[in-house]
Amino acid sequence: MVEIELDGRKVEVPEGSMVMHAAEKAGTYIPHFCYHKKLSIAANCRMCLVDVEKAPKPLPACATPVTQGMIVRTKSDKAIKAQQGVMEFLLINHPLDCPICDQGGECQLQDLAVGYGAGKSRYSEEKRVVFHKNVGPLISMEEMSRCIHCTRCVRFGQEIAGQMELGMAHRGEHSEIQTFVGRTVDSELSGNMIDICPVGALTSKPFRYSARTWELSRRKSVSPHDSTGANLVVQVKGNEVMRVVPLENEAVNECWIADRDRFSYEALNSDERLTTPMLKQGGQWKPVDWTTALEYVANGLKQIKAEKGAAAIAALGSEHSTVEELHLLAQLVRGLGSENIDTALRAADAGFRAEAGKAFWLGTSIASLSQLDRAFVVGSFLRKDHPLFAQRLRQAARQGAQVLALGAAEDNWLMPVAARITAAPSAWVQELAGVAAAIASVKGASAPVAGEATDASRRLADALLSGERKAILLGNAAVQHPQASTLLALANWIGAQTGASVGVMGAAANTVGAQLVKARPGQGGRTAAQLLGDQPAKALVLLNTDPVLDAANPAAAAKAVAAAEMVVVLSPFKTGLDYADVLLPAAPFTETSGSFVNAEGRLQSFVGVVKARGETRPAWKILRVLGNLLGLSGFEYDSSEQVRNAALGVSTELGDRLSNSIQAQASATPVAQGLERLTAVPIYATDALVRRASSLQLTRDGRDAALVGLPQALWNELGLQGQGAQVRVAQAGAGEAVLTAQLDASLPATVVRVPAGLPETAALGAMFGAISVTKA
């Protein structure tokens, strides 16, 4: 530690720290623009000049290393005069457009100009003008004349997002921040550039000119999308959500959020909102009051139970629903005498279930991902499935960690991958068994599945046997794999042999919570795959889900919901109009209180931030009233907190209920012959909110979501050329789809990459399995 004197106070900081770090520790504010605690030091803006004793002139606090006994003054005349001089230079070219600037009211330059700027400028020359640029549907660069060249956005792209999408061109007063040859900004984390811009140069395109910042009420919430559980500040005006920004939580999302967390709020105000209960009568949808709708549902469920038995009733929920909603959904079904309740709609392996009362989880803390030495990611489209986990692993890789991968496509994760095995999905178990065999030969143990060690698996094994902090992480594709339980059993064995933690990343905001509240089939109950396959239910209650888009086999799911005698949909949106009988408007996360349990097992509760739209009601209240109408016990709740405590107990510590151990007998099956399907759920097709967020759908990820990836051999065989080539994709027992193909040379020769969760591919069958492709 080094001790310095800062404004007359002694401060101790680690060796190698800068004066700025010492000031932060002492609680002393030094004005700055280019410095950001999460980014590298650039020392561009010079606003943080301070007076260091024995130095001939002021020095930048962000780039001046501390030395023992150093004396620093941040408020001396010398320091203040230097800072005022810098401010004068910064304002020479700055446009006088604060009244119309979107950043007005939360602009660092505006704030500091009050303290350090002069009343009038000494410069009468013309101000510099920078031509605006179009960089996509999320970020506005209309007013780049305001840019002060702090390069925060450039460094964010390089260091956090992993790709340098913005850079500085030209020199001197002609310098401009711009994209490379007119490209768009396409990172899944790009919106963070808006937050860190200290002036109004980068602003939110969807929010632009819709409200002034001081008109907005700020309310805390939690992201309902992926399993990070990112903390949010939802900004509201006139009972409408206007903007979403990150709430800093170092243990969860640091100060970043993904673009889908930030911009999915557009769906809340879309025309597709369901705001009144509706009944289908004679093939026509009619609005009805709540009493009529709920009595219709209760009577229908009673009648089907009486005629067909309790086992004819089933419920399917989305893992984007809250703990409270899923607990009451499970209680409702079990109260009627059925065990047909499931939320794992994309699961293909019925044996992939945690022990009773427990849940699969990340196996380590989210924060620890940044500190790993080795990370072995199995079956994941990491960047698009878990943008903030990918960002953590990127930080680890920057510090020398080795990232290892097993998958069927070589997506660019924007970080160095030290060793990778790329194989068809049907070969994943054998490849992982090969890694286990390589470890077994070193450790003198016997692997649970017979496998053959290859050069690639030995490289992976050597990496896992070295290093101290290690994690094996199963991604969404591994969990949705037909042999998911074998993959987890093998991962557990490898973890035990190498000292690595083993984790399941989890697809949705409440994947862990859904398991903890037992929203899974009980003894004799049918899984989602069975209910939406060859064993459909007569009465189906759907919570926040559209099986045709969310199921492992959409073609089979469409038949199953069409065959049901009664389908009840609880959703914020007009979902299932062609197969549902009742639509009940359930509140989205901004209009209800509830809780999510994220991948690390952290229980996070939130409250509604706006009043419910129209006749919308929180889903937990709808289910509570249904339970009362059906005469079931255990539905006497007055608040969501009471439901949460009934579901999880009063303690918020869930660690003893998290376990990745699995009873499945690990076994390998033969590798498939012929073409097989690899399925990714595109980042903006994962749930009802992002599907209806118009700006997200206009991004490159949104526009290109329905593309089919073909390996080089198949591309040549079909004689396809250039962009826009059309192919016909078909699966046995399902329909077919005509889609635009693109060449993906990283795919194994027998693998075709087809997305799920999209209307364009809803006629197709299982997410994994045989597939045929012909030229359209």
PDB file of C-alpha atoms in Angstrom, residues 536-764:
ATOM      1  CA  PRO A 536     -52.042 -33.963 -25.096  1.00  0.00           C
ATOM      2  CA  ALA A 537     -54.342 -32.676 -22.367  1.00  0.00           C
ATOM      3  CA  LYS A 538     -58.070 -31.906 -22.741  1.00  0.00           C
ATOM      4  CA  ALA A 539     -57.811 -28.673 -20.730  1.00  0.00           C
ATOM      5  CA  LEU A 540     -54.673 -26.547 -20.991  1.00  0.00           C
ATOM      6  CA  VAL A 541     -53.819 -23.432 -18.975  1.00  0.00           C
ATOM      7  CA  LEU A 542     -51.003 -21.387 -20.576  1.00  0.00           C
ATOM      8  CA  LEU A 543     -49.169 -18.740 -18.536  1.00  0.00           C
ATOM      9  CA  ASN A 544     -47.118 -16.166 -20.479  1.00  0.00           C
ATOM     10  CA  THR A 545     -46.304 -18.679 -23.190  1.00  0.00           C
ATOM     11  CA  ASP A 546     -47.172 -19.474 -26.789  1.00  0.00           C
ATOM     12  CA  PRO A 547     -46.339 -23.185 -27.264  1.00  0.00           C
ATOM     13  CA  VAL A 548     -46.127 -22.806 -31.044  1.00  0.00           C
ATOM     14  CA  LEU A 549     -43.122 -20.493 -30.571  1.00  0.00           C
ATOM     15  CA  ASP A 550     -41.770 -21.743 -27.232  1.00  0.00           C
ATOM     16  CA  ALA A 551     -41.912 -25.543 -27.538  1.00  0.00           C
ATOM     17  CA  ALA A 552     -39.170 -27.998 -28.483  1.00  0.00           C
ATOM     18  CA  ASN A 553     -41.374 -29.264 -31.328  1.00  0.00           C
ATOM     19  CA  PRO A 554     -43.613 -26.450 -32.642  1.00  0.00           C
ATOM     20  CA  ALA A 555     -45.389 -28.583 -35.253  1.00  0.00           C
ATOM     21  CA  ALA A 556     -46.445 -31.140 -32.604  1.00  0.00           C
ATOM     22  CA  ALA A 557     -47.321 -28.331 -30.157  1.00  0.00           C
ATOM     23  CA  ALA A 558     -49.673 -26.732 -32.712  1.00  0.00           C
ATOM     24  CA  LYS A 559     -51.526 -30.049 -33.103  1.00  0.00           C
ATOM     25  CA  ALA A 560     -51.701 -30.578 -29.316  1.00  0.00           C
ATOM     26  CA  VAL A 561     -53.196 -27.155 -28.534  1.00  0.00           C
ATOM     27  CA  ALA A 562     -55.644 -27.482 -31.453  1.00  0.00           C
ATOM     28  CA  ALA A 563     -56.797 -30.860 -30.092  1.00  0.00           C
ATOM     29  CA  ALA A 564     -57.525 -29.545 -26.568  1.00  0.00           C
ATOM     30  CA  GLU A 565     -61.183 -28.957 -25.627  1.00  0.00           C
ATOM     31  CA  MET A 566     -60.353 -25.837 -23.629  1.00  0.00           C
ATOM     32  CA  VAL A 567     -57.265 -23.626 -23.808  1.00  0.00           C
ATOM     33  CA  VAL A 568     -56.949 -20.775 -21.300  1.00  0.00           C
ATOM     34  CA  VAL A 569     -54.284 -18.149 -22.052  1.00  0.00           C
ATOM     35  CA  LEU A 570     -52.953 -15.773 -19.382  1.00  0.00           C
ATOM     36  CA  SER A 571     -50.795 -13.219 -21.201  1.00  0.00           C
ATOM     37  CA  PRO A 572     -50.161  -9.473 -21.503  1.00  0.00           C
ATOM     38  CA  PHE A 573     -50.555  -9.880 -25.277  1.00  0.00           C
ATOM     39  CA  LYS A 574     -53.116 -11.186 -27.766  1.00  0.00           C
ATOM     40  CA  THR A 575     -51.560 -14.645 -27.970  1.00  0.00           C
ATOM     41  CA  GLY A 576     -53.023 -17.881 -29.342  1.00  0.00           C
ATOM     42  CA  LEU A 577     -56.004 -16.281 -31.101  1.00  0.00           C
ATOM     43  CA  ASP A 578     -56.390 -19.320 -33.374  1.00  0.00           C
ATOM     44  CA  TYR A 579     -56.329 -22.029 -30.670  1.00  0.00           C
ATOM     45  CA  ALA A 580     -57.343 -20.382 -27.366  1.00  0.00           C
ATOM     46  CA  ASP A 581     -60.891 -20.285 -25.936  1.00  0.00           C
ATOM     47  CA  VAL A 582     -60.307 -17.651 -23.238  1.00  0.00           C
ATOM     48  CA  LEU A 583     -57.796 -14.783 -23.085  1.00  0.00           C
ATOM     49  CA  LEU A 584     -57.090 -13.347 -19.632  1.00  0.00           C
ATOM     50  CA  PRO A 585     -54.979 -10.139 -19.616  1.00  0.00           C
ATOM     51  CA  ALA A 586     -52.077 -10.799 -17.216  1.00  0.00           C
ATOM     52  CA  ALA A 587     -49.748  -7.992 -16.186  1.00  0.00           C
ATOM     53  CA  PRO A 588     -46.175  -7.846 -17.547  1.00  0.00           C
ATOM     54  CA  PHE A 589     -43.298  -7.418 -15.072  1.00  0.00           C
ATOM     55  CA  THR A 590     -43.681  -3.624 -14.959  1.00  0.00           C
ATOM     56  CA  GLU A 591     -47.312  -3.839 -13.787  1.00  0.00           C
ATOM     57  CA  THR A 592     -47.052  -6.471 -11.065  1.00  0.00           C
ATOM     58  CA  SER A 593     -44.995  -7.249  -7.995  1.00  0.00           C
ATOM     59  CA  GLY A 594     -43.061 -10.497  -7.940  1.00  0.00           C
ATOM     60  CA  SER A 595     -39.710 -12.243  -7.664  1.00  0.00           C
ATOM     61  CA  PHE A 596     -37.172 -13.917  -9.917  1.00  0.00           C
ATOM     62  CA  VAL A 597     -34.395 -16.311  -8.855  1.00  0.00           C
ATOM     63  CA  ASN A 598     -31.399 -15.791 -11.124  1.00  0.00           C
ATOM     64  CA  ALA A 599     -28.805 -18.339 -12.259  1.00  0.00           C
ATOM     65  CA  GLU A 600     -26.692 -17.997  -9.092  1.00  0.00           C
ATOM     66  CA  GLY A 601     -29.756 -18.585  -6.882  1.00  0.00           C
ATOM     67  CA  ARG A 602     -30.199 -14.926  -5.902  1.00  0.00           C
ATOM     68  CA  LEU A 603     -33.820 -14.125  -5.024  1.00  0.00           C
ATOM     69  CA  GLN A 604     -34.697 -10.618  -6.262  1.00  0.00           C
ATOM     70  CA  SER A 605     -38.135  -9.124  -5.639  1.00  0.00           C
ATOM     71  CA  PHE A 606     -39.606  -6.090  -7.352  1.00  0.00           C
ATOM     72  CA  VAL A 607     -42.831  -4.099  -7.417  1.00  0.00           C
ATOM     73  CA  GLY A 608     -44.954  -2.816 -10.277  1.00  0.00           C
ATOM     74  CA  VAL A 609     -43.734   0.515 -11.630  1.00  0.00           C
ATOM     75  CA  VAL A 610     -46.892   1.611 -13.482  1.00  0.00           C
ATOM     76  CA  LYS A 611     -50.623   1.013 -13.098  1.00  0.00           C
ATOM     77  CA  ALA A 612     -51.981  -1.955 -15.006  1.00  0.00           C
ATOM     78  CA  ARG A 613     -53.305  -1.160 -18.498  1.00  0.00           C
ATOM     79  CA  GLY A 614     -57.082  -1.377 -18.934  1.00  0.00           C
ATOM     80  CA  GLU A 615     -58.522  -4.448 -17.205  1.00  0.00           C
ATOM     81  CA  THR A 616     -55.111  -6.155 -16.900  1.00  0.00           C
ATOM     82  CA  ARG A 617     -54.517  -7.925 -13.565  1.00  0.00           C
ATOM     83  CA  PRO A 618     -51.387  -9.527 -12.031  1.00  0.00           C
ATOM     84  CA  ALA A 619     -51.333 -13.220 -12.993  1.00  0.00           C
ATOM     85  CA  TRP A 620     -50.924 -14.294  -9.346  1.00  0.00           C
ATOM     86  CA  LYS A 621     -54.203 -12.522  -8.499  1.00  0.00           C
ATOM     87  CA  ILE A 622     -55.989 -14.147 -11.455  1.00  0.00           C
ATOM     88  CA  LEU A 623     -54.784 -17.590 -10.333  1.00  0.00           C
ATOM     89  CA  ARG A 624     -55.709 -16.856  -6.708  1.00  0.00           C
ATOM     90  CA  VAL A 625     -59.309 -15.985  -7.690  1.00  0.00           C
ATOM     91  CA  LEU A 626     -59.502 -19.077  -9.935  1.00  0.00           C
ATOM     92  CA  GLY A 627     -58.363 -21.202  -7.000  1.00  0.00           C
ATOM     93  CA  ASN A 628     -61.109 -19.664  -4.848  1.00  0.00           C
ATOM     94  CA  LEU A 629     -63.776 -20.237  -7.540  1.00  0.00           C
ATOM     95  CA  LEU A 630     -62.691 -23.894  -7.791  1.00  0.00           C
ATOM     96  CA  GLY A 631     -62.937 -24.231  -3.990  1.00  0.00           C
ATOM     97  CA  LEU A 632     -59.260 -25.149  -3.566  1.00  0.00           C
ATOM     98  CA  SER A 633     -57.371 -24.627  -0.306  1.00  0.00           C
ATOM     99  CA  GLY A 634     -54.110 -22.642  -0.132  1.00  0.00           C
ATOM    100  CA  PHE A 635     -55.320 -19.648  -2.146  1.00  0.00           C
ATOM    101  CA  GLU A 636     -55.952 -17.154   0.679  1.00  0.00           C
ATOM    102  CA  TYR A 637     -53.264 -14.586  -0.145  1.00  0.00           C
ATOM    103  CA  ASP A 638     -53.496 -10.804   0.090  1.00  0.00           C
ATOM    104  CA  SER A 639     -50.063  -9.903  -1.285  1.00  0.00           C
ATOM    105  CA  SER A 640     -47.367 -11.279  -3.568  1.00  0.00           C
ATOM    106  CA  GLU A 641     -45.007 -11.347  -0.532  1.00  0.00           C
ATOM    107  CA  GLN A 642     -47.312 -13.874   1.159  1.00  0.00           C
ATOM    108  CA  VAL A 643     -47.284 -16.025  -1.984  1.00  0.00           C
ATOM    109  CA  ARG A 644     -43.468 -15.795  -2.209  1.00  0.00           C
ATOM    110  CA  ASN A 645     -43.068 -16.810   1.449  1.00  0.00           C
ATOM    111  CA  ALA A 646     -45.427 -19.746   0.926  1.00  0.00           C
ATOM    112  CA  ALA A 647     -43.478 -20.794  -2.181  1.00  0.00           C
ATOM    113  CA  LEU A 648     -39.904 -20.404  -0.924  1.00  0.00           C
ATOM    114  CA  GLY A 649     -40.132 -19.832   2.831  1.00  0.00           C
ATOM    115  CA  VAL A 650     -39.257 -16.620   4.631  1.00  0.00           C
ATOM    116  CA  SER A 651     -35.472 -16.982   4.177  1.00  0.00           C
ATOM    117  CA  THR A 652     -33.952 -15.412   1.064  1.00  0.00           C
ATOM    118  CA  GLU A 653     -30.954 -17.777   1.322  1.00  0.00           C
ATOM    119  CA  LEU A 654     -31.588 -20.557  -1.186  1.00  0.00           C
ATOM    120  CA  GLY A 655     -28.088 -22.076  -1.284  1.00  0.00           C
ATOM    121  CA  ASP A 656     -29.090 -25.366   0.363  1.00  0.00           C
ATOM    122  CA  ARG A 657     -31.696 -25.916  -2.371  1.00  0.00           C
ATOM    123  CA  LEU A 658     -29.287 -25.535  -5.297  1.00  0.00           C
ATOM    124  CA  SER A 659     -27.672 -28.686  -6.654  1.00  0.00           C
ATOM    125  CA  ASN A 660     -26.418 -29.861 -10.034  1.00  0.00           C
ATOM    126  CA  SER A 661     -26.200 -33.525  -9.070  1.00  0.00           C
ATOM    127  CA  ILE A 662     -28.272 -35.811 -11.303  1.00  0.00           C
ATOM    128  CA  GLN A 663     -29.280 -39.445 -10.924  1.00  0.00           C
ATOM    129  CA  ALA A 664     -29.250 -40.174 -14.660  1.00  0.00           C
ATOM    130  CA  GLN A 665     -27.192 -43.108 -15.872  1.00  0.00           C
ATOM    131  CA  ALA A 666     -24.673 -41.638 -18.306  1.00  0.00           C
ATOM    132  CA  SER A 667     -24.725 -43.451 -21.625  1.00  0.00           C
ATOM    133  CA  ALA A 668     -23.629 -42.685 -25.162  1.00  0.00           C
ATOM    134  CA  THR A 669     -25.854 -43.214 -28.199  1.00  0.00           C
ATOM    135  CA  PRO A 670     -24.693 -43.682 -31.797  1.00  0.00           C
ATOM    136  CA  VAL A 671     -23.971 -40.562 -33.816  1.00  0.00           C
ATOM    137  CA  ALA A 672     -26.748 -39.714 -36.291  1.00  0.00           C
ATOM    138  CA  GLN A 673     -26.334 -40.376 -39.989  1.00  0.00           C
ATOM    139  CA  GLY A 674     -27.307 -37.769 -42.581  1.00  0.00           C
ATOM    140  CA  LEU A 675     -28.141 -34.095 -42.003  1.00  0.00           C
ATOM    141  CA  GLU A 676     -29.153 -33.024 -38.510  1.00  0.00           C
ATOM    142  CA  ARG A 677     -30.598 -29.830 -37.110  1.00  0.00           C
ATOM    143  CA  LEU A 678     -28.830 -27.440 -34.758  1.00  0.00           C
ATOM    144  CA  THR A 679     -31.220 -24.937 -33.206  1.00  0.00           C
ATOM    145  CA  ALA A 680     -30.569 -21.534 -31.697  1.00  0.00           C
ATOM    146  CA  VAL A 681     -33.287 -19.280 -30.324  1.00  0.00           C
ATOM    147  CA  PRO A 682     -32.371 -15.816 -31.701  1.00  0.00           C
ATOM    148  CA  ILE A 683     -31.661 -13.183 -29.049  1.00  0.00           C
ATOM    149  CA  TYR A 684     -34.760 -11.165 -29.988  1.00  0.00           C
ATOM    150  CA  ALA A 685     -37.124 -14.160 -30.191  1.00  0.00           C
ATOM    151  CA  THR A 686     -36.731 -15.539 -26.667  1.00  0.00           C
ATOM    152  CA  ASP A 687     -39.910 -14.194 -25.051  1.00  0.00           C
ATOM    153  CA  ALA A 688     -43.130 -12.272 -25.702  1.00  0.00           C
ATOM    154  CA  LEU A 689     -41.616  -8.866 -24.856  1.00  0.00           C
ATOM    155  CA  VAL A 690     -38.598  -8.910 -27.174  1.00  0.00           C
ATOM    156  CA  ARG A 691     -40.663 -10.332 -30.031  1.00  0.00           C
ATOM    157  CA  ARG A 692     -42.853  -7.219 -29.910  1.00  0.00           C
ATOM    158  CA  ALA A 693     -40.118  -4.604 -29.351  1.00  0.00           C
ATOM    159  CA  SER A 694     -40.049  -2.879 -32.743  1.00  0.00           C
ATOM    160  CA  SER A 695     -36.568  -1.326 -32.459  1.00  0.00           C
ATOM    161  CA  LEU A 696     -34.979  -4.661 -31.465  1.00  0.00           C
ATOM    162  CA  GLN A 697     -36.608  -6.337 -34.467  1.00  0.00           C
ATOM    163  CA  LEU A 698     -35.022  -3.701 -36.750  1.00  0.00           C
ATOM    164  CA  THR A 699     -31.475  -4.527 -35.566  1.00  0.00           C
ATOM    165  CA  ARG A 700     -29.273  -6.884 -37.564  1.00  0.00           C
ATOM    166  CA  ASP A 701     -29.963  -9.670 -35.039  1.00  0.00           C
ATOM    167  CA  GLY A 702     -33.691  -9.065 -35.500  1.00  0.00           C
ATOM    168  CA  ARG A 703     -33.630  -8.834 -39.292  1.00  0.00           C
ATOM    169  CA  ASP A 704     -31.387 -11.868 -39.795  1.00  0.00           C
ATOM    170  CA  ALA A 705     -33.112 -14.054 -37.192  1.00  0.00           C
ATOM    171  CA  ALA A 706     -34.738 -16.392 -39.737  1.00  0.00           C
ATOM    172  CA  LEU A 707     -31.603 -17.168 -41.764  1.00  0.00           C
ATOM    173  CA  VAL A 708     -30.614 -20.840 -42.151  1.00  0.00           C
ATOM    174  CA  GLY A 709     -26.905 -21.648 -41.769  1.00  0.00           C
ATOM    175  CA  LEU A 710     -25.572 -24.267 -44.212  1.00  0.00           C
ATOM    176  CA  PRO A 711     -22.153 -25.954 -44.121  1.00  0.00           C
ATOM    177  CA  GLN A 712     -19.789 -25.504 -47.068  1.00  0.00           C
ATOM    178  CA  ALA A 713     -20.320 -29.034 -48.456  1.00  0.00           C
ATOM    179  CA  LEU A 714     -24.123 -28.712 -48.549  1.00  0.00           C
ATOM    180  CA  TRP A 715     -23.910 -25.174 -49.960  1.00  0.00           C
ATOM    181  CA  ASN A 716     -21.787 -26.492 -52.858  1.00  0.00           C
ATOM    182  CA  GLU A 717     -23.966 -29.584 -53.317  1.00  0.00           C
ATOM    183  CA  LEU A 718     -27.115 -27.437 -53.673  1.00  0.00           C
ATOM    184  CA  GLY A 719     -25.307 -25.070 -56.031  1.00  0.00           C
ATOM    185  CA  LEU A 720     -26.219 -21.969 -54.029  1.00  0.00           C
ATOM    186  CA  GLN A 721     -24.608 -18.625 -54.785  1.00  0.00           C
ATOM    187  CA  GLY A 722     -24.527 -15.210 -53.130  1.00  0.00           C
ATOM    188  CA  GLN A 723     -26.945 -13.673 -50.681  1.00  0.00           C
ATOM    189  CA  GLY A 724     -30.686 -14.322 -50.693  1.00  0.00           C
ATOM    190  CA  ALA A 725     -30.549 -17.951 -51.858  1.00  0.00           C
ATOM    191  CA  GLN A 726     -33.779 -19.763 -50.838  1.00  0.00           C
ATOM    192  CA  VAL A 727     -33.934 -23.327 -49.500  1.00  0.00           C
ATOM    193  CA  ARG A 728     -36.775 -25.630 -48.470  1.00  0.00           C
ATOM    194  CA  VAL A 729     -36.244 -27.131 -45.014  1.00  0.00           C
ATOM    195  CA  ALA A 730     -38.320 -30.128 -43.897  1.00  0.00           C
ATOM    196  CA  GLN A 731     -38.473 -32.566 -40.969  1.00  0.00           C
ATOM    197  CA  ALA A 732     -40.184 -35.963 -40.801  1.00  0.00           C
ATOM    198  CA  GLY A 733     -43.595 -35.809 -39.123  1.00  0.00           C
ATOM    199  CA  ALA A 734     -43.731 -32.012 -39.425  1.00  0.00           C
ATOM    200  CA  GLY A 735     -44.200 -29.341 -42.063  1.00  0.00           C
ATOM    201  CA  GLU A 736     -41.645 -27.482 -44.095  1.00  0.00           C
ATOM    202  CA  ALA A 737     -40.429 -23.907 -44.427  1.00  0.00           C
ATOM    203  CA  VAL A 738     -38.864 -21.912 -47.241  1.00  0.00           C
ATOM    204  CA  LEU A 739     -36.088 -19.795 -45.746  1.00  0.00           C
ATOM    205  CA  THR A 740     -33.142 -17.670 -46.828  1.00  0.00           C
ATOM    206  CA  ALA A 741     -29.831 -19.525 -46.560  1.00  0.00           C
ATOM    207  CA  GLN A 742     -26.407 -18.247 -45.627  1.00  0.00           C
ATOM    208  CA  LEU A 743     -23.072 -20.012 -45.762  1.00  0.00           C
ATOM    209  CA  ASP A 744     -21.603 -20.914 -42.355  1.00  0.00           C
ATOM    210  CA  ALA A 745     -18.253 -22.555 -43.014  1.00  0.00           C
ATOM    211  CA  SER A 746     -17.740 -23.267 -39.289  1.00  0.00           C
ATOM    212  CA  LEU A 747     -20.562 -25.859 -39.224  1.00  0.00           C
ATOM    213  CA  PRO A 748     -19.702 -29.580 -39.422  1.00  0.00           C
ATOM    214  CA  ALA A 749     -20.568 -31.074 -42.821  1.00  0.00           C
ATOM    215  CA  THR A 750     -23.766 -32.776 -41.537  1.00  0.00           C
ATOM    216  CA  VAL A 751     -25.209 -29.879 -39.508  1.00  0.00           C
ATOM    217  CA  VAL A 752     -27.839 -27.350 -40.611  1.00  0.00           C
ATOM    218  CA  ARG A 753     -28.491 -24.405 -38.299  1.00  0.00           C
ATOM    219  CA  VAL A 754     -32.191 -23.496 -38.150  1.00  0.00           C
ATOM    220  CA  PRO A 755     -33.585 -20.944 -35.654  1.00  0.00           C
ATOM    221  CA  ALA A 756     -36.561 -21.565 -33.334  1.00  0.00           C
ATOM    222  CA  GLY A 757     -39.034 -19.222 -31.664  1.00  0.00           C
ATOM    223  CA  LEU A 758     -39.995 -17.565 -34.973  1.00  0.00           C
ATOM    224  CA  PRO A 759     -43.247 -17.701 -36.990  1.00  0.00           C
ATOM    225  CA  GLU A 760     -41.138 -18.510 -40.081  1.00  0.00           C
ATOM    226  CA  THR A 761     -39.961 -21.830 -38.569  1.00  0.00           C
ATOM    227  CA  ALA A 762     -43.082 -22.697 -36.534  1.00  0.00           C
ATOM    228  CA  ALA A 763     -44.120 -25.405 -39.039  1.00  0.00           C
ATOM    229  CA  LEU A 764     -40.947 -27.419 -38.368  1.00  0.00           C
TER     230      LEU A 764
END
